[in-house]
PDB file of C-alpha atoms in Angstrom:
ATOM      1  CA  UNK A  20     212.045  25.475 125.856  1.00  0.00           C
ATOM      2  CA  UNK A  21     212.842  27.654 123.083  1.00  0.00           C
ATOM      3  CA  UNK A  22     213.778  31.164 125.101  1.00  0.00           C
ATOM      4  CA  UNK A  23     212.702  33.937 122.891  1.00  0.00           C
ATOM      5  CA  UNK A  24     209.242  31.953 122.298  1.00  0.00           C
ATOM      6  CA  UNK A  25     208.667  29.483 124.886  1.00  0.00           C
ATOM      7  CA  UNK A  26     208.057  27.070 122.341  1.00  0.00           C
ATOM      8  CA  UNK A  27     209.301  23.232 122.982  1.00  0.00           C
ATOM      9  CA  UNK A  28     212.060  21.761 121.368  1.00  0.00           C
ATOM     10  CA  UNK A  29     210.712  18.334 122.265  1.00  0.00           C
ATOM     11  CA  UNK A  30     207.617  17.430 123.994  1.00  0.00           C
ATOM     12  CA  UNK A  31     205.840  13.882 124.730  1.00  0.00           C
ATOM     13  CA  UNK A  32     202.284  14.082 122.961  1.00  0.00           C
ATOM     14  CA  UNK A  33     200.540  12.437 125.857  1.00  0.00           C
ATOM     15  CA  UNK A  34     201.278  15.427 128.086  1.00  0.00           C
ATOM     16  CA  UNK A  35     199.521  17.541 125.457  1.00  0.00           C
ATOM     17  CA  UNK A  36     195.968  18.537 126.910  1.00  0.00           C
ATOM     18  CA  UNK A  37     193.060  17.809 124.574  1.00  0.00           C
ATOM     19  CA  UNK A  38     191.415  20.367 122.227  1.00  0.00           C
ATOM     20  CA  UNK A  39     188.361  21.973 124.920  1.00  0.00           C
ATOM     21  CA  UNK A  40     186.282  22.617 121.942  1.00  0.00           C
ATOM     22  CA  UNK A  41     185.117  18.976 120.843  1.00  0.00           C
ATOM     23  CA  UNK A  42     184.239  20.037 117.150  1.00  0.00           C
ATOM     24  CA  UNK A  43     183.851  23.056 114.925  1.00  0.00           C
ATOM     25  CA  UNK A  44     180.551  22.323 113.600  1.00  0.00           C
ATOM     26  CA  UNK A  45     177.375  24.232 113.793  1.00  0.00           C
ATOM     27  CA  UNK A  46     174.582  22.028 115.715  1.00  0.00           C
ATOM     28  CA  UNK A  47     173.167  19.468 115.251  1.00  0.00           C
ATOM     29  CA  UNK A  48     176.619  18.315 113.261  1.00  0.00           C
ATOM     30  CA  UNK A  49     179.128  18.816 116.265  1.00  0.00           C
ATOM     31  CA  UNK A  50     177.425  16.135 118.645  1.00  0.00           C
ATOM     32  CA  UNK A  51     178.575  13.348 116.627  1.00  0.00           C
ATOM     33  CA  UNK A  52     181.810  13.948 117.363  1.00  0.00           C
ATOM     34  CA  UNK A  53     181.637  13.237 120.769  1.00  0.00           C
ATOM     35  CA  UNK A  54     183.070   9.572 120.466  1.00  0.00           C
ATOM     36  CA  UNK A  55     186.251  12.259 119.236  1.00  0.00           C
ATOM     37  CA  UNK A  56     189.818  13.814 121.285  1.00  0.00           C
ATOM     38  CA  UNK A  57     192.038  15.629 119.174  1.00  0.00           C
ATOM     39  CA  UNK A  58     195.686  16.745 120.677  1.00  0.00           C
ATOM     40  CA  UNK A  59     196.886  19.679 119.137  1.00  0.00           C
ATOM     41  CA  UNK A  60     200.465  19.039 118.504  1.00  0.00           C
ATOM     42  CA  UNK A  61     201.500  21.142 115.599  1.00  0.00           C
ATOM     43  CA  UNK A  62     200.393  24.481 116.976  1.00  0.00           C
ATOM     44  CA  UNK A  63     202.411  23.780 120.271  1.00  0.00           C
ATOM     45  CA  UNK A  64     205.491  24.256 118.208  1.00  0.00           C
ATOM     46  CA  UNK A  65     204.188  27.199 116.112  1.00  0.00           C
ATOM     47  CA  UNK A  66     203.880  25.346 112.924  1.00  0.00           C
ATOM     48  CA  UNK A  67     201.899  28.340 110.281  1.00  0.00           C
ATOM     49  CA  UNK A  68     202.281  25.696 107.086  1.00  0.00           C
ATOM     50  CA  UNK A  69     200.462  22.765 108.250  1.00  0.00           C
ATOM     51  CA  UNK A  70     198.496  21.021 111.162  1.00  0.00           C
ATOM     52  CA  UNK A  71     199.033  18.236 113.097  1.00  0.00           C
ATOM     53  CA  UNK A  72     196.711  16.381 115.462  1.00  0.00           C
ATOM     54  CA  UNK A  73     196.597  13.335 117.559  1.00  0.00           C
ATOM     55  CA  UNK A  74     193.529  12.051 117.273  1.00  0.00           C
ATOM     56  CA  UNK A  75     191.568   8.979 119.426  1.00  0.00           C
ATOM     57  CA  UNK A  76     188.177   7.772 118.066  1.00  0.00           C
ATOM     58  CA  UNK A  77     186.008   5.926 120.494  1.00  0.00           C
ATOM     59  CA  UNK A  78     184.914   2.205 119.202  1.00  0.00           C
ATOM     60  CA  UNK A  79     182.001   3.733 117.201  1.00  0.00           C
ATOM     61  CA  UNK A  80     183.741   7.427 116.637  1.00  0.00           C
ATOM     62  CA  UNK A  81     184.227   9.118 113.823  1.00  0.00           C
ATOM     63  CA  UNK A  82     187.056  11.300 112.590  1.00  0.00           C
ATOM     64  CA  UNK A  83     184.685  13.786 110.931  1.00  0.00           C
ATOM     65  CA  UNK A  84     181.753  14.217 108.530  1.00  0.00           C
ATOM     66  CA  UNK A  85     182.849  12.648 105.310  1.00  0.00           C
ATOM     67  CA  UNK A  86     184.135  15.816 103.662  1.00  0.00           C
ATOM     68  CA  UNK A  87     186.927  16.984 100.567  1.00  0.00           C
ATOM     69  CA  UNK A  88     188.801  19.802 100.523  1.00  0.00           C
ATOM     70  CA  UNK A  89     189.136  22.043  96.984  1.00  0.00           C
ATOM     71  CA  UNK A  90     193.071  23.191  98.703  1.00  0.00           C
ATOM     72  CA  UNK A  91     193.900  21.471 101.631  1.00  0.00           C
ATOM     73  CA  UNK A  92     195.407  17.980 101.076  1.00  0.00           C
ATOM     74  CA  UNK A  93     195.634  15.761 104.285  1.00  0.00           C
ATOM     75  CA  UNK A  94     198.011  12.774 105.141  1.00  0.00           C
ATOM     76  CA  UNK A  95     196.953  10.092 108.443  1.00  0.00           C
ATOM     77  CA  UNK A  96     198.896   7.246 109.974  1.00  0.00           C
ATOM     78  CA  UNK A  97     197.604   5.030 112.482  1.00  0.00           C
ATOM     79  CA  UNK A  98     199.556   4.414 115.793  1.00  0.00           C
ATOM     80  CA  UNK A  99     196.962   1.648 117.427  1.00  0.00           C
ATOM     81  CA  UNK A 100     193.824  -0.014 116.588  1.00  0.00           C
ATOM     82  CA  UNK A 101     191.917  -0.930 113.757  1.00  0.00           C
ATOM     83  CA  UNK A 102     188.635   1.103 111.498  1.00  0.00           C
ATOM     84  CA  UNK A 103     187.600   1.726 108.060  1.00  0.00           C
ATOM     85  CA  UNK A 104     188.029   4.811 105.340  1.00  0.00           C
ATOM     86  CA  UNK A 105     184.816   5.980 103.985  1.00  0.00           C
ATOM     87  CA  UNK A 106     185.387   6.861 100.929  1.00  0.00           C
ATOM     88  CA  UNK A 107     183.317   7.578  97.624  1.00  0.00           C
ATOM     89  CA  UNK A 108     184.506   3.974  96.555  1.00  0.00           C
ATOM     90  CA  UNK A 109     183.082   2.464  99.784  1.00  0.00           C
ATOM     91  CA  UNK A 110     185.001   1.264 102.954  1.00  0.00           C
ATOM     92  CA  UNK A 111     188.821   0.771 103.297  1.00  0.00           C
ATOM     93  CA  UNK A 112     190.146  -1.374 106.187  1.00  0.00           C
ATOM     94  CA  UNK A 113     193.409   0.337 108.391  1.00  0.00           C
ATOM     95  CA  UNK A 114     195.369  -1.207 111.362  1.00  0.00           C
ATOM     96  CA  UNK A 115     198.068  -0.083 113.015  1.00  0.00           C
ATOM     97  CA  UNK A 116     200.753   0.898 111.066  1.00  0.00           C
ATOM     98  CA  UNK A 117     198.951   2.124 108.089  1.00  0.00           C
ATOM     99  CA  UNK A 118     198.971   5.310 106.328  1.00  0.00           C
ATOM    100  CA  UNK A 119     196.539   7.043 103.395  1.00  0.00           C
ATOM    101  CA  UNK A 120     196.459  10.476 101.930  1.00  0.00           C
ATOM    102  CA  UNK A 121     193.574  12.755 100.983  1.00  0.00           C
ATOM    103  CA  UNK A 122     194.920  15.065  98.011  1.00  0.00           C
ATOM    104  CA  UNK A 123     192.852  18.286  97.886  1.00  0.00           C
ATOM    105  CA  UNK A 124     191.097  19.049  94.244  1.00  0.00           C
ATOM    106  CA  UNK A 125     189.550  15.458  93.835  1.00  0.00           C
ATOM    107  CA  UNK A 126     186.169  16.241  94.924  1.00  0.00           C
ATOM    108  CA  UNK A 127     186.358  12.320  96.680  1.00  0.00           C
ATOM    109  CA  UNK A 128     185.055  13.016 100.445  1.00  0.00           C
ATOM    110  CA  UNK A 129     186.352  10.969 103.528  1.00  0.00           C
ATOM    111  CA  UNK A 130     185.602   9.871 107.068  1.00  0.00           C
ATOM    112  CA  UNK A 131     187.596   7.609 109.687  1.00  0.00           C
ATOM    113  CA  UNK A 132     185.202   5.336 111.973  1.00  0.00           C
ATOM    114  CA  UNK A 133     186.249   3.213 114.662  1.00  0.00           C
ATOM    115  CA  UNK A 134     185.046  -0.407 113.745  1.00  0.00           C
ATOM    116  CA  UNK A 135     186.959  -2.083 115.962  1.00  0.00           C
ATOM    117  CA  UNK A 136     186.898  -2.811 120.245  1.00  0.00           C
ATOM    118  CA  UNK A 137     189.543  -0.929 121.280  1.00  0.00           C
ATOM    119  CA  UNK A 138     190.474   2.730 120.791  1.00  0.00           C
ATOM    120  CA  UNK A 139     191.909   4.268 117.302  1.00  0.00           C
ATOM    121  CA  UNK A 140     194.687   6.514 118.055  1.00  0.00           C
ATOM    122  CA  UNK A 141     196.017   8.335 114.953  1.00  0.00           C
ATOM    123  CA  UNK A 142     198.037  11.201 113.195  1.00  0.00           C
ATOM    124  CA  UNK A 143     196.659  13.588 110.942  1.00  0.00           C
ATOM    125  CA  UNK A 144     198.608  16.130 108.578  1.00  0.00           C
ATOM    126  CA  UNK A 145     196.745  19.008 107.078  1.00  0.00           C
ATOM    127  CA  UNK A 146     198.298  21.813 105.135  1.00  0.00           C
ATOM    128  CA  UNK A 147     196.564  25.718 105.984  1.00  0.00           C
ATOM    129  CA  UNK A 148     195.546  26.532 102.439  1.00  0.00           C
ATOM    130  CA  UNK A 149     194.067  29.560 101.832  1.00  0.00           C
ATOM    131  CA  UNK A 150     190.766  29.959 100.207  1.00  0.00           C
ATOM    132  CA  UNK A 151     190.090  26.332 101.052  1.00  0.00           C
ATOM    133  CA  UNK A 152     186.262  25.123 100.837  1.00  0.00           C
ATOM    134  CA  UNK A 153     184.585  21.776 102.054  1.00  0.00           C
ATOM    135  CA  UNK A 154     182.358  19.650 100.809  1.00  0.00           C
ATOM    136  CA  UNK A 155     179.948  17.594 103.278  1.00  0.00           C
ATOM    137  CA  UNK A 156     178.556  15.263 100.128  1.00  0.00           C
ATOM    138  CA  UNK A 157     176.142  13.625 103.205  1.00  0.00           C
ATOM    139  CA  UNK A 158     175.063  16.573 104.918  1.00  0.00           C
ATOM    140  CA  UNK A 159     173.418  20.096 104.804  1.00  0.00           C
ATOM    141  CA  UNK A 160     176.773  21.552 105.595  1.00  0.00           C
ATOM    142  CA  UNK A 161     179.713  23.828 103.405  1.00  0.00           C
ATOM    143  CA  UNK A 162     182.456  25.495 105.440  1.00  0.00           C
ATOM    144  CA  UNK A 163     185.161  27.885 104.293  1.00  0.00           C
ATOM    145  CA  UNK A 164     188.381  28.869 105.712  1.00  0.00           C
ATOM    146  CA  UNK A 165     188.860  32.368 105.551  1.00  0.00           C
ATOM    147  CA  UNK A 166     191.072  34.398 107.562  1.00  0.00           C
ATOM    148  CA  UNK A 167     192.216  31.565 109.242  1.00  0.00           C
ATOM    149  CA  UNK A 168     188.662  30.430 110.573  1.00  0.00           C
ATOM    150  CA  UNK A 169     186.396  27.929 109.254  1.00  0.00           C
ATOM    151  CA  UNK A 170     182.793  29.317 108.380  1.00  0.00           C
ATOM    152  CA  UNK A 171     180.015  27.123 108.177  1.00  0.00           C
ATOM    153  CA  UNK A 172     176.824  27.146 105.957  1.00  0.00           C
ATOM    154  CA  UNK A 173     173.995  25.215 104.337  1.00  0.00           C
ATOM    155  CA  UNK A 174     174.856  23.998 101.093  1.00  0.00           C
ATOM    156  CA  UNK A 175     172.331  26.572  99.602  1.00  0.00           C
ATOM    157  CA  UNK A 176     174.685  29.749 101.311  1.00  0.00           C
ATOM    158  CA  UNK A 177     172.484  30.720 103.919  1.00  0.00           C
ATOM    159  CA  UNK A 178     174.051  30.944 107.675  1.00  0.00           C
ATOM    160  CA  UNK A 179     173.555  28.352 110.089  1.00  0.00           C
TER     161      UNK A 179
END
């Protein structure tokens, strides 16, 4: 341990407790992440810039609504199993070993699903950008990140 913070130097990820909270989302969006365990990882070392989660989807879980980001881009790569990328262009096999990014700006929303039989176990990088909004292109559902909180609406503004 770090004295002055009691922040790690080192730390293996599996002793990392899961996230409590399983999702974010206002109801009825947060139960379908319950196929969903993120590990918090980059807050454990104080990280401010950027995120980073260890994340295991469920055969059948998803990673998230599909969703873009107007400022924060996001970067995955898979440690074990196999799913697809939702994507506006349709469906993108990844296996172990693979990477893809999501650059903010581009208005093209994405999702991770577990296709496969076994558990998807994977990293995900997201900067903190302030003043970011997302898009949920699929559901009733905006969300802006102000003050370092996300706050959810209905696309039309109104509070959920």
């Amino acid at each position: 341990m770090r004295n002055q913070d009691q922040v790690p130097v080192a730390i293996h990820s599996a002793t990392v407790p899961a996230r409590t909270v399983k999702s974010l989302y206002p109801a009825p969006f947060a139960t379908q992440m319950e196929g969903r365990t993120k590990h918090v990882l980059g807050d454990l070392f104080g990280l401010k810039n950027f995120g980073v989660n260890l994340t295991r989807l469920v055969p059948g879980g998803i990673s998230a609504l599909r969703h873009a980001h107007t400022r924060q881009d996001e970067f995955i790569y898979v440690l074990s199993g196999c799913g697809v990328i939702v994507t506006d262009e349709g469906e993108t096999s990844i296996s172990t070993g693979m990477c893809a990014g999501f650059p903010s700006g581009t208005g093209n929303a994405h999702q991770i699903r577990n296709t496969g039989t076994t558990e998807l176990i994977f990293l995900e990088v997201g900067d903190r950008s302030a003043g970011d909004e997302v898009t949920y292109p699929d559901d009733d559902l905006m969300a802006q990140f102000v003050s370092g909180q996300w706050q959810f609406t209905h696309k039309d503004g109104s509070a959920y």
